[in-house]
PDB file of C-alpha atoms in Angstrom:
ATOM      1  CA  GLY A   1      29.509  24.207  -1.077  1.00  0.00           C
ATOM      2  CA  ASP A   2      28.391  21.945   1.778  1.00  0.00           C
ATOM      3  CA  ASN A   3      28.204  24.236   4.817  1.00  0.00           C
ATOM      4  CA  ARG A   4      25.726  22.376   7.045  1.00  0.00           C
ATOM      5  CA  PRO A   5      26.164  22.688  10.823  1.00  0.00           C
ATOM      6  CA  ILE A   6      28.773  20.479  12.486  1.00  0.00           C
ATOM      7  CA  TYR A   7      27.851  18.742  15.741  1.00  0.00           C
ATOM      8  CA  THR A   8      30.272  17.844  18.508  1.00  0.00           C
ATOM      9  CA  ASN A   9      29.897  15.665  21.585  1.00  0.00           C
ATOM     10  CA  GLY A  10      29.217  18.809  23.593  1.00  0.00           C
ATOM     11  CA  ASP A  11      26.085  19.414  21.538  1.00  0.00           C
ATOM     12  CA  ARG A  12      24.503  16.267  22.964  1.00  0.00           C
ATOM     13  CA  SER A  13      23.169  15.701  26.449  1.00  0.00           C
ATOM     14  CA  GLN A  14      25.628  14.146  28.880  1.00  0.00           C
ATOM     15  CA  ILE A  15      23.734  11.076  30.059  1.00  0.00           C
ATOM     16  CA  PHE A  16      25.090   7.867  31.598  1.00  0.00           C
ATOM     17  CA  GLY A  17      28.591   9.328  31.703  1.00  0.00           C
ATOM     18  CA  GLY A  18      28.974   9.968  27.971  1.00  0.00           C
ATOM     19  CA  PRO A  19      27.568  11.716  24.891  1.00  0.00           C
ATOM     20  CA  THR A  20      24.145  10.345  24.013  1.00  0.00           C
ATOM     21  CA  ASN A  21      20.975  11.773  22.563  1.00  0.00           C
ATOM     22  CA  ALA A  22      17.990  12.883  24.634  1.00  0.00           C
ATOM     23  CA  TYR A  23      14.722  13.227  22.683  1.00  0.00           C
ATOM     24  CA  VAL A  24      11.789  15.548  23.258  1.00  0.00           C
ATOM     25  CA  PHE A  25       9.046  15.118  20.651  1.00  0.00           C
ATOM     26  CA  THR A  26       6.048  17.356  20.041  1.00  0.00           C
ATOM     27  CA  ASN A  27       3.354  17.391  17.389  1.00  0.00           C
ATOM     28  CA  SER A  28       3.779  19.438  14.227  1.00  0.00           C
ATOM     29  CA  ASP A  29       1.127  21.354  12.306  1.00  0.00           C
ATOM     30  CA  GLU A  30       3.148  21.050   9.097  1.00  0.00           C
ATOM     31  CA  GLY A  31       2.038  18.699   6.341  1.00  0.00           C
ATOM     32  CA  ARG A  32      -0.471  18.586   3.519  1.00  0.00           C
ATOM     33  CA  ILE A  33      -1.831  16.362   0.749  1.00  0.00           C
ATOM     34  CA  TRP A  34      -3.066  17.255  -2.719  1.00  0.00           C
ATOM     35  CA  ASN A  35      -4.863  14.328  -4.291  1.00  0.00           C
ATOM     36  CA  ALA A  36      -6.971  14.320  -7.465  1.00  0.00           C
ATOM     37  CA  THR A  37      -8.527  11.487  -9.470  1.00  0.00           C
ATOM     38  CA  PHE A  38     -10.161  11.573 -12.895  1.00  0.00           C
ATOM     39  CA  LYS A  39     -12.045   8.524 -14.089  1.00  0.00           C
ATOM     40  CA  ALA A  40     -14.118   7.443 -17.074  1.00  0.00           C
ATOM     41  CA  GLN A  41     -15.992   4.166 -17.363  1.00  0.00           C
ATOM     42  CA  LYS A  42     -18.714   2.683 -19.526  1.00  0.00           C
ATOM     43  CA  THR A  43     -20.641  -0.542 -19.982  1.00  0.00           C
ATOM     44  CA  PHE A  44     -21.397  -1.009 -23.672  1.00  0.00           C
ATOM     45  CA  ASP A  45     -24.490  -2.636 -25.172  1.00  0.00           C
ATOM     46  CA  ASN A  46     -22.480  -5.698 -26.214  1.00  0.00           C
ATOM     47  CA  GLY A  47     -21.474  -6.342 -22.572  1.00  0.00           C
ATOM     48  CA  LEU A  48     -18.002  -4.861 -22.750  1.00  0.00           C
ATOM     49  CA  PHE A  49     -16.991  -2.957 -19.618  1.00  0.00           C
ATOM     50  CA  ALA A  50     -14.091  -0.508 -19.796  1.00  0.00           C
ATOM     51  CA  SER A  51     -12.613   1.935 -17.292  1.00  0.00           C
ATOM     52  CA  ILE A  52      -9.602   4.219 -17.152  1.00  0.00           C
ATOM     53  CA  ALA A  53      -8.507   6.476 -14.299  1.00  0.00           C
ATOM     54  CA  TYR A  54      -5.664   8.866 -13.497  1.00  0.00           C
ATOM     55  CA  ASN A  55      -4.563   9.841  -9.999  1.00  0.00           C
ATOM     56  CA  TYR A  56      -2.198  12.634  -8.972  1.00  0.00           C
ATOM     57  CA  LEU A  57      -0.752  12.753  -5.468  1.00  0.00           C
ATOM     58  CA  ASN A  58       1.434  15.434  -3.919  1.00  0.00           C
ATOM     59  CA  ALA A  59       2.008  14.818  -0.219  1.00  0.00           C
ATOM     60  CA  LYS A  60       4.414  16.554   2.135  1.00  0.00           C
ATOM     61  CA  ASP A  61       5.298  15.927   5.764  1.00  0.00           C
ATOM     62  CA  VAL A  62       8.116  16.478   8.243  1.00  0.00           C
ATOM     63  CA  ASN A  63       8.913  12.808   8.891  1.00  0.00           C
ATOM     64  CA  SER A  64       8.032   9.735   6.820  1.00  0.00           C
ATOM     65  CA  ILE A  65       9.877   7.220   8.953  1.00  0.00           C
ATOM     66  CA  GLU A  66       8.162   4.107  10.292  1.00  0.00           C
ATOM     67  CA  ALA A  67       9.710   3.496  13.703  1.00  0.00           C
ATOM     68  CA  GLU A  68       8.827   1.838  16.994  1.00  0.00           C
ATOM     69  CA  ILE A  69      11.716   3.530  18.824  1.00  0.00           C
ATOM     70  CA  THR A  70      11.890   7.272  19.345  1.00  0.00           C
ATOM     71  CA  GLY A  71      15.587   7.401  18.527  1.00  0.00           C
ATOM     72  CA  ASP A  72      15.027   5.655  15.179  1.00  0.00           C
ATOM     73  CA  ALA A  73      12.315   8.137  14.202  1.00  0.00           C
ATOM     74  CA  PHE A  74      14.818  10.930  14.782  1.00  0.00           C
ATOM     75  CA  ASP A  75      18.005   9.319  13.452  1.00  0.00           C
ATOM     76  CA  PHE A  76      16.462   7.824  10.318  1.00  0.00           C
ATOM     77  CA  ASN A  77      14.851  11.080   9.160  1.00  0.00           C
ATOM     78  CA  PRO A  78      17.117  12.517   6.424  1.00  0.00           C
ATOM     79  CA  THR A  79      18.247  16.100   6.890  1.00  0.00           C
ATOM     80  CA  SER A  80      20.655  18.648   5.450  1.00  0.00           C
ATOM     81  CA  GLY A  81      20.609  21.158   8.301  1.00  0.00           C
ATOM     82  CA  ASN A  82      19.445  21.274  11.895  1.00  0.00           C
ATOM     83  CA  ALA A  83      18.049  17.836  12.655  1.00  0.00           C
ATOM     84  CA  ASN A  84      15.733  19.379  15.276  1.00  0.00           C
ATOM     85  CA  ASP A  85      13.834  21.492  12.736  1.00  0.00           C
ATOM     86  CA  ASP A  86      10.496  20.442  11.249  1.00  0.00           C
ATOM     87  CA  VAL A  87      11.334  20.735   7.564  1.00  0.00           C
ATOM     88  CA  LEU A  88       8.399  20.254   5.211  1.00  0.00           C
ATOM     89  CA  SER A  89       9.315  18.040   2.276  1.00  0.00           C
ATOM     90  CA  TYR A  90       7.943  15.206   0.151  1.00  0.00           C
ATOM     91  CA  SER A  91       6.399  12.179   1.799  1.00  0.00           C
ATOM     92  CA  ARG A  92       7.936   8.843   0.845  1.00  0.00           C
ATOM     93  CA  TYR A  93       4.512   7.223   0.466  1.00  0.00           C
ATOM     94  CA  GLY A  94       2.231   6.947  -2.546  1.00  0.00           C
ATOM     95  CA  ASP A  95       2.602   7.279  -6.311  1.00  0.00           C
ATOM     96  CA  THR A  96       2.845  10.782  -7.731  1.00  0.00           C
ATOM     97  CA  HIS A  97       1.273   9.681 -11.023  1.00  0.00           C
ATOM     98  CA  ARG A  98      -0.855   6.580 -11.570  1.00  0.00           C
ATOM     99  CA  VAL A  99      -2.933   5.481 -14.542  1.00  0.00           C
ATOM    100  CA  VAL A 100      -5.149   2.406 -14.118  1.00  0.00           C
ATOM    101  CA  GLY A 101      -7.238   0.716 -16.788  1.00  0.00           C
ATOM    102  CA  VAL A 102      -9.709  -2.188 -16.681  1.00  0.00           C
ATOM    103  CA  ALA A 103     -11.587  -3.985 -19.446  1.00  0.00           C
ATOM    104  CA  SER A 104     -13.833  -7.055 -19.292  1.00  0.00           C
ATOM    105  CA  LYS A 105     -16.069  -8.918 -21.767  1.00  0.00           C
ATOM    106  CA  ARG A 106     -18.263 -11.990 -21.266  1.00  0.00           C
ATOM    107  CA  PHE A 107     -19.158 -14.263 -24.165  1.00  0.00           C
ATOM    108  CA  THR A 108     -21.999 -16.803 -23.963  1.00  0.00           C
ATOM    109  CA  TYR A 109     -22.752 -19.592 -26.432  1.00  0.00           C
ATOM    110  CA  GLY A 110     -24.286 -23.035 -26.697  1.00  0.00           C
ATOM    111  CA  ASN A 111     -27.676 -21.830 -25.450  1.00  0.00           C
ATOM    112  CA  ASP A 112     -25.952 -20.291 -22.431  1.00  0.00           C
ATOM    113  CA  LYS A 113     -24.355 -23.592 -21.451  1.00  0.00           C
ATOM    114  CA  TRP A 114     -20.906 -22.133 -21.965  1.00  0.00           C
ATOM    115  CA  ALA A 115     -19.550 -18.720 -21.018  1.00  0.00           C
ATOM    116  CA  THR A 116     -16.080 -17.220 -21.399  1.00  0.00           C
ATOM    117  CA  THR A 117     -14.979 -14.051 -19.612  1.00  0.00           C
ATOM    118  CA  LEU A 118     -11.789 -12.207 -20.537  1.00  0.00           C
ATOM    119  CA  SER A 119     -10.564  -9.401 -18.288  1.00  0.00           C
ATOM    120  CA  THR A 120      -7.463  -7.262 -18.178  1.00  0.00           C
ATOM    121  CA  PHE A 121      -5.959  -4.741 -15.790  1.00  0.00           C
ATOM    122  CA  PHE A 122      -3.066  -2.407 -16.514  1.00  0.00           C
ATOM    123  CA  GLU A 123      -1.163   0.101 -14.428  1.00  0.00           C
ATOM    124  CA  TYR A 124       1.301   2.795 -15.475  1.00  0.00           C
ATOM    125  CA  ALA A 125       2.701   4.690 -12.510  1.00  0.00           C
ATOM    126  CA  ARG A 126       5.564   6.686 -11.113  1.00  0.00           C
ATOM    127  CA  GLY A 127       6.376   6.834  -7.423  1.00  0.00           C
ATOM    128  CA  GLY A 128       9.110   5.242  -5.371  1.00  0.00           C
ATOM    129  CA  ARG A 129      10.426   8.424  -3.773  1.00  0.00           C
ATOM    130  CA  PHE A 130      13.925   8.094  -2.341  1.00  0.00           C
ATOM    131  CA  ASN A 131      16.950   9.997  -1.067  1.00  0.00           C
ATOM    132  CA  TYR A 132      20.631  10.155  -1.795  1.00  0.00           C
ATOM    133  CA  THR A 133      22.428  10.352   1.545  1.00  0.00           C
ATOM    134  CA  TYR A 134      26.083  10.125   2.508  1.00  0.00           C
ATOM    135  CA  GLY A 135      27.381   6.765   3.592  1.00  0.00           C
ATOM    136  CA  GLY A 136      28.580   7.492   7.109  1.00  0.00           C
ATOM    137  CA  ASN A 137      28.184  10.682   9.094  1.00  0.00           C
ATOM    138  CA  ILE A 138      29.474  13.936   7.653  1.00  0.00           C
ATOM    139  CA  ASN A 139      28.507  16.306  10.463  1.00  0.00           C
ATOM    140  CA  GLY A 140      28.172  14.299  13.688  1.00  0.00           C
ATOM    141  CA  ASP A 141      24.418  14.741  14.074  1.00  0.00           C
ATOM    142  CA  SER A 142      23.775  11.005  14.456  1.00  0.00           C
ATOM    143  CA  SER A 143      26.025   8.243  15.680  1.00  0.00           C
ATOM    144  CA  PHE A 144      24.779   5.347  13.583  1.00  0.00           C
ATOM    145  CA  GLN A 145      22.531   6.248  10.651  1.00  0.00           C
ATOM    146  CA  ASN A 146      23.180   7.508   7.129  1.00  0.00           C
ATOM    147  CA  ASN A 147      20.774  10.387   7.574  1.00  0.00           C
ATOM    148  CA  ASP A 148      22.685  13.253   5.922  1.00  0.00           C
ATOM    149  CA  LEU A 149      21.241  14.290   2.566  1.00  0.00           C
ATOM    150  CA  ILE A 150      24.047  14.855   0.100  1.00  0.00           C
ATOM    151  CA  TYR A 151      25.121  18.197  -1.228  1.00  0.00           C
ATOM    152  CA  ILE A 152      25.135  17.974  -5.045  1.00  0.00           C
ATOM    153  CA  PRO A 153      28.334  19.707  -6.145  1.00  0.00           C
ATOM    154  CA  THR A 154      28.870  21.665  -9.315  1.00  0.00           C
ATOM    155  CA  THR A 155      31.527  20.522 -11.795  1.00  0.00           C
ATOM    156  CA  ALA A 156      34.033  22.961 -10.292  1.00  0.00           C
ATOM    157  CA  GLU A 157      33.248  21.776  -6.762  1.00  0.00           C
ATOM    158  CA  VAL A 158      33.723  18.101  -7.692  1.00  0.00           C
ATOM    159  CA  SER A 159      37.278  18.904  -8.789  1.00  0.00           C
ATOM    160  CA  GLN A 160      37.975  20.363  -5.320  1.00  0.00           C
ATOM    161  CA  MET A 161      36.681  17.353  -3.380  1.00  0.00           C
ATOM    162  CA  GLN A 162      39.123  14.956  -1.728  1.00  0.00           C
ATOM    163  CA  PHE A 163      38.757  11.265  -2.676  1.00  0.00           C
ATOM    164  CA  VAL A 164      40.678   8.231  -1.491  1.00  0.00           C
ATOM    165  CA  ASP A 165      41.362   7.556  -5.177  1.00  0.00           C
ATOM    166  CA  PRO A 166      41.755  10.571  -7.530  1.00  0.00           C
ATOM    167  CA  SER A 167      39.987   8.683 -10.344  1.00  0.00           C
ATOM    168  CA  MET A 168      36.792   8.749  -8.287  1.00  0.00           C
ATOM    169  CA  ALA A 169      36.303  12.457  -8.979  1.00  0.00           C
ATOM    170  CA  SER A 170      35.736  11.975 -12.713  1.00  0.00           C
ATOM    171  CA  ASP A 171      33.581   8.914 -12.072  1.00  0.00           C
ATOM    172  CA  PHE A 172      31.431  10.838  -9.597  1.00  0.00           C
ATOM    173  CA  GLU A 173      31.067  13.669 -12.108  1.00  0.00           C
ATOM    174  CA  ALA A 174      29.917  11.196 -14.787  1.00  0.00           C
ATOM    175  CA  TYR A 175      27.432   9.667 -12.344  1.00  0.00           C
ATOM    176  CA  ILE A 176      25.904  13.059 -11.557  1.00  0.00           C
ATOM    177  CA  GLN A 177      25.531  13.850 -15.259  1.00  0.00           C
ATOM    178  CA  GLN A 178      23.625  10.627 -16.047  1.00  0.00           C
ATOM    179  CA  ASP A 179      21.245  10.974 -13.087  1.00  0.00           C
ATOM    180  CA  ASP A 180      18.176  13.150 -13.803  1.00  0.00           C
ATOM    181  CA  TYR A 181      17.676  14.428 -10.272  1.00  0.00           C
ATOM    182  CA  LEU A 182      21.334  15.060  -9.469  1.00  0.00           C
ATOM    183  CA  SER A 183      22.090  16.781 -12.765  1.00  0.00           C
ATOM    184  CA  ASP A 184      19.050  19.068 -12.419  1.00  0.00           C
ATOM    185  CA  ASN A 185      19.869  20.173  -8.847  1.00  0.00           C
ATOM    186  CA  ARG A 186      23.600  20.867  -8.826  1.00  0.00           C
ATOM    187  CA  GLY A 187      24.806  23.413  -6.297  1.00  0.00           C
ATOM    188  CA  SER A 188      22.084  22.558  -3.758  1.00  0.00           C
ATOM    189  CA  TYR A 189      21.219  19.966  -1.139  1.00  0.00           C
ATOM    190  CA  MET A 190      19.152  16.926  -1.958  1.00  0.00           C
ATOM    191  CA  GLU A 191      15.537  17.583  -0.977  1.00  0.00           C
ATOM    192  CA  ARG A 192      14.195  14.901   1.328  1.00  0.00           C
ATOM    193  CA  TYR A 193      12.467  12.253  -0.834  1.00  0.00           C
ATOM    194  CA  GLY A 194      12.771  14.637  -3.775  1.00  0.00           C
ATOM    195  CA  ALA A 195      13.873  11.971  -6.272  1.00  0.00           C
ATOM    196  CA  LEU A 196      11.501   9.638  -8.095  1.00  0.00           C
ATOM    197  CA  ALA A 197      12.165   6.141  -9.391  1.00  0.00           C
ATOM    198  CA  PRO A 198      11.431   5.537 -13.097  1.00  0.00           C
ATOM    199  CA  TRP A 199       7.948   4.861 -14.424  1.00  0.00           C
ATOM    200  CA  ARG A 200       6.733   1.299 -13.961  1.00  0.00           C
ATOM    201  CA  SER A 201       4.056  -0.653 -15.783  1.00  0.00           C
ATOM    202  CA  ARG A 202       2.231  -3.945 -15.415  1.00  0.00           C
ATOM    203  CA  TRP A 203      -0.484  -5.796 -17.278  1.00  0.00           C
ATOM    204  CA  ASP A 204      -2.590  -8.556 -15.700  1.00  0.00           C
ATOM    205  CA  ILE A 205      -5.085 -10.806 -17.473  1.00  0.00           C
ATOM    206  CA  LYS A 206      -7.827 -13.143 -16.264  1.00  0.00           C
ATOM    207  CA  PHE A 207      -9.579 -15.942 -18.155  1.00  0.00           C
ATOM    208  CA  LEU A 208     -12.796 -17.568 -16.868  1.00  0.00           C
ATOM    209  CA  GLN A 209     -14.475 -20.539 -18.519  1.00  0.00           C
ATOM    210  CA  ASP A 210     -17.933 -21.503 -17.237  1.00  0.00           C
ATOM    211  CA  PHE A 211     -19.862 -24.697 -17.942  1.00  0.00           C
ATOM    212  CA  ASN A 212     -23.492 -24.289 -16.856  1.00  0.00           C
ATOM    213  CA  PHE A 213     -25.972 -27.104 -16.283  1.00  0.00           C
ATOM    214  CA  ASN A 214     -29.145 -27.730 -14.351  1.00  0.00           C
ATOM    215  CA  VAL A 215     -29.721 -30.209 -11.581  1.00  0.00           C
ATOM    216  CA  GLY A 216     -33.470 -30.355 -11.307  1.00  0.00           C
ATOM    217  CA  GLU A 217     -34.546 -26.713 -11.402  1.00  0.00           C
ATOM    218  CA  GLN A 218     -31.313 -25.383  -9.885  1.00  0.00           C
ATOM    219  CA  ARG A 219     -28.495 -23.951 -11.995  1.00  0.00           C
ATOM    220  CA  HIS A 220     -24.970 -25.226 -11.349  1.00  0.00           C
ATOM    221  CA  THR A 221     -21.656 -23.987 -12.759  1.00  0.00           C
ATOM    222  CA  VAL A 222     -18.196 -25.475 -13.027  1.00  0.00           C
ATOM    223  CA  GLN A 223     -15.721 -22.639 -13.534  1.00  0.00           C
ATOM    224  CA  PHE A 224     -12.094 -22.862 -14.585  1.00  0.00           C
ATOM    225  CA  SER A 225      -9.863 -19.793 -14.194  1.00  0.00           C
ATOM    226  CA  ILE A 226      -6.406 -18.645 -15.204  1.00  0.00           C
ATOM    227  CA  ASP A 227      -4.807 -15.505 -13.770  1.00  0.00           C
ATOM    228  CA  VAL A 228      -1.539 -14.206 -15.189  1.00  0.00           C
ATOM    229  CA  LEU A 229      -0.002 -11.357 -13.210  1.00  0.00           C
ATOM    230  CA  ASN A 230       2.476  -9.084 -14.985  1.00  0.00           C
ATOM    231  CA  PHE A 231       1.597 -10.707 -18.308  1.00  0.00           C
ATOM    232  CA  GLY A 232       3.923  -8.368 -20.193  1.00  0.00           C
ATOM    233  CA  ASN A 233       6.909  -9.857 -18.379  1.00  0.00           C
ATOM    234  CA  LEU A 234       5.836 -13.297 -19.640  1.00  0.00           C
ATOM    235  CA  LEU A 235       5.998 -12.024 -23.218  1.00  0.00           C
ATOM    236  CA  ASN A 236       9.234 -10.072 -22.818  1.00  0.00           C
ATOM    237  CA  SER A 237      11.631 -10.212 -19.849  1.00  0.00           C
ATOM    238  CA  ASN A 238      12.293  -6.467 -20.235  1.00  0.00           C
ATOM    239  CA  TRP A 239       8.616  -5.559 -19.735  1.00  0.00           C
ATOM    240  CA  GLY A 240       6.937  -5.118 -16.382  1.00  0.00           C
ATOM    241  CA  VAL A 241      10.241  -4.681 -14.547  1.00  0.00           C
ATOM    242  CA  VAL A 242      10.243  -2.348 -11.534  1.00  0.00           C
ATOM    243  CA  GLU A 243      13.400  -0.248 -11.321  1.00  0.00           C
ATOM    244  CA  VAL A 244      14.833   0.785  -7.949  1.00  0.00           C
ATOM    245  CA  PRO A 245      17.938   2.785  -6.961  1.00  0.00           C
ATOM    246  CA  ASN A 246      21.153   0.787  -7.191  1.00  0.00           C
ATOM    247  CA  ASN A 247      22.755   2.680  -4.327  1.00  0.00           C
ATOM    248  CA  GLN A 248      21.207   5.404  -2.190  1.00  0.00           C
ATOM    249  CA  ASN A 249      24.593   6.073  -0.525  1.00  0.00           C
ATOM    250  CA  PRO A 250      26.858   6.428  -3.576  1.00  0.00           C
ATOM    251  CA  LEU A 251      29.234   8.773  -1.753  1.00  0.00           C
ATOM    252  CA  SER A 252      30.797   7.632   1.534  1.00  0.00           C
ATOM    253  CA  VAL A 253      32.576   9.760   4.123  1.00  0.00           C
ATOM    254  CA  VAL A 254      35.848   7.991   4.892  1.00  0.00           C
ATOM    255  CA  SER A 255      37.355  10.523   7.276  1.00  0.00           C
ATOM    256  CA  ILE A 256      37.130  14.159   8.389  1.00  0.00           C
ATOM    257  CA  ASP A 257      40.200  16.179   9.333  1.00  0.00           C
ATOM    258  CA  SER A 258      40.564  18.758  12.110  1.00  0.00           C
ATOM    259  CA  ASN A 259      39.321  21.491   9.766  1.00  0.00           C
ATOM    260  CA  ASN A 260      36.108  19.521   9.083  1.00  0.00           C
ATOM    261  CA  VAL A 261      37.224  18.730   5.521  1.00  0.00           C
ATOM    262  CA  PRO A 262      35.941  15.278   4.515  1.00  0.00           C
ATOM    263  CA  THR A 263      37.620  12.641   2.377  1.00  0.00           C
ATOM    264  CA  PHE A 264      35.169  10.683   0.220  1.00  0.00           C
ATOM    265  CA  SER A 265      34.883   7.341  -1.473  1.00  0.00           C
ATOM    266  CA  PHE A 266      32.632   6.824  -4.513  1.00  0.00           C
ATOM    267  CA  ASP A 267      31.118   3.509  -5.594  1.00  0.00           C
ATOM    268  CA  GLN A 268      32.751   3.330  -9.038  1.00  0.00           C
ATOM    269  CA  SER A 269      30.693   0.292 -10.058  1.00  0.00           C
ATOM    270  CA  LEU A 270      27.763   2.694 -10.472  1.00  0.00           C
ATOM    271  CA  ASN A 271      29.347   4.039 -13.661  1.00  0.00           C
ATOM    272  CA  GLU A 272      28.442   0.773 -15.383  1.00  0.00           C
ATOM    273  CA  ARG A 273      25.213   0.060 -13.537  1.00  0.00           C
ATOM    274  CA  GLY A 274      23.770   3.596 -13.543  1.00  0.00           C
ATOM    275  CA  SER A 275      21.290   4.966 -11.045  1.00  0.00           C
ATOM    276  CA  PHE A 276      18.661   2.220 -11.294  1.00  0.00           C
ATOM    277  CA  GLY A 277      18.459  -1.533 -11.576  1.00  0.00           C
ATOM    278  CA  ALA A 278      15.733  -4.166 -11.625  1.00  0.00           C
ATOM    279  CA  ASP A 279      13.912  -4.992  -8.407  1.00  0.00           C
ATOM    280  CA  GLN A 280      14.655  -8.685  -7.849  1.00  0.00           C
ATOM    281  CA  SER A 281      11.402  -9.352  -5.987  1.00  0.00           C
ATOM    282  CA  LEU A 282       8.197 -10.854  -7.427  1.00  0.00           C
ATOM    283  CA  ALA A 283       7.104  -7.325  -8.366  1.00  0.00           C
ATOM    284  CA  SER A 284       9.318  -7.658 -11.463  1.00  0.00           C
ATOM    285  CA  ARG A 285       8.302 -11.220 -12.361  1.00  0.00           C
ATOM    286  CA  TRP A 286       5.273 -12.780 -14.000  1.00  0.00           C
ATOM    287  CA  GLN A 287       3.157 -15.200 -12.004  1.00  0.00           C
ATOM    288  CA  ALA A 288       0.254 -17.488 -12.912  1.00  0.00           C
ATOM    289  CA  GLN A 289      -2.398 -19.247 -10.905  1.00  0.00           C
ATOM    290  CA  PHE A 290      -5.114 -21.706 -11.879  1.00  0.00           C
ATOM    291  CA  GLY A 291      -8.446 -22.200 -10.190  1.00  0.00           C
ATOM    292  CA  LEU A 292     -11.426 -24.547 -10.283  1.00  0.00           C
ATOM    293  CA  ARG A 293     -14.753 -23.681  -8.639  1.00  0.00           C
ATOM    294  CA  TYR A 294     -18.087 -25.422  -8.331  1.00  0.00           C
ATOM    295  CA  ILE A 295     -20.945 -22.941  -7.991  1.00  0.00           C
ATOM    296  CA  PHE A 296     -24.422 -24.012  -6.945  1.00  0.00           C
TER     297      PHE A 296
END
């Protein structure tokens, strides 16, 4: 089912005695953003402040690549057809859905000598757009980068594919079936940045303790603070974990014969790991910080 154009050395400019790429870039009038936010907030008579907001973002462009070199901007941009075409597709930036909530309450006691403020922030969002591209180069359009969006074969087409190990065909079929995007788009090319990472959530809390006193007629405050970021992860190691793709190049092109028929290799470890795994950065870990301030 994959019938994208095949490029040869003759399709590239002959510069410096060999096949290289010559780039001519112009501006594009393609691209658009739909962005909407709905928010409700209220300060109650007892001093409680609460806010909740939802944001929806749908952004499309022709190239989402950050690059300082012209060749990188071209080579890194995923494509399933003519790499020279401005194809409008999803932007890699921003969360498609995002819910944010804030609540804060200040308590005073001891004739206003003591004050305690408790605040919380939570986020529930889905973004993290990504691609599945072939490992290697299936059609010769780029010499170095994995920029070819995969064709998602049907069950019948998987059985016709050539693999370095025959057992990879059934494993690749099982991988497609467990992946939401791949299983919903069989028989078509991956849309650039069409896939979304799973929903993520986080919950932060802040504790402030004030001790107020007067020096002469001037008010002074000693304030102690505790901030816990991703508090849910402190309570349960399975909460507040950001999931990212385990492998965005699950299918590698090992070789291509004279009839342009590729032989593939599939990362069989993905059958146990699935499409997503935990981000190992601080985004998936709880953190705490303590502060002491003197206010006068």
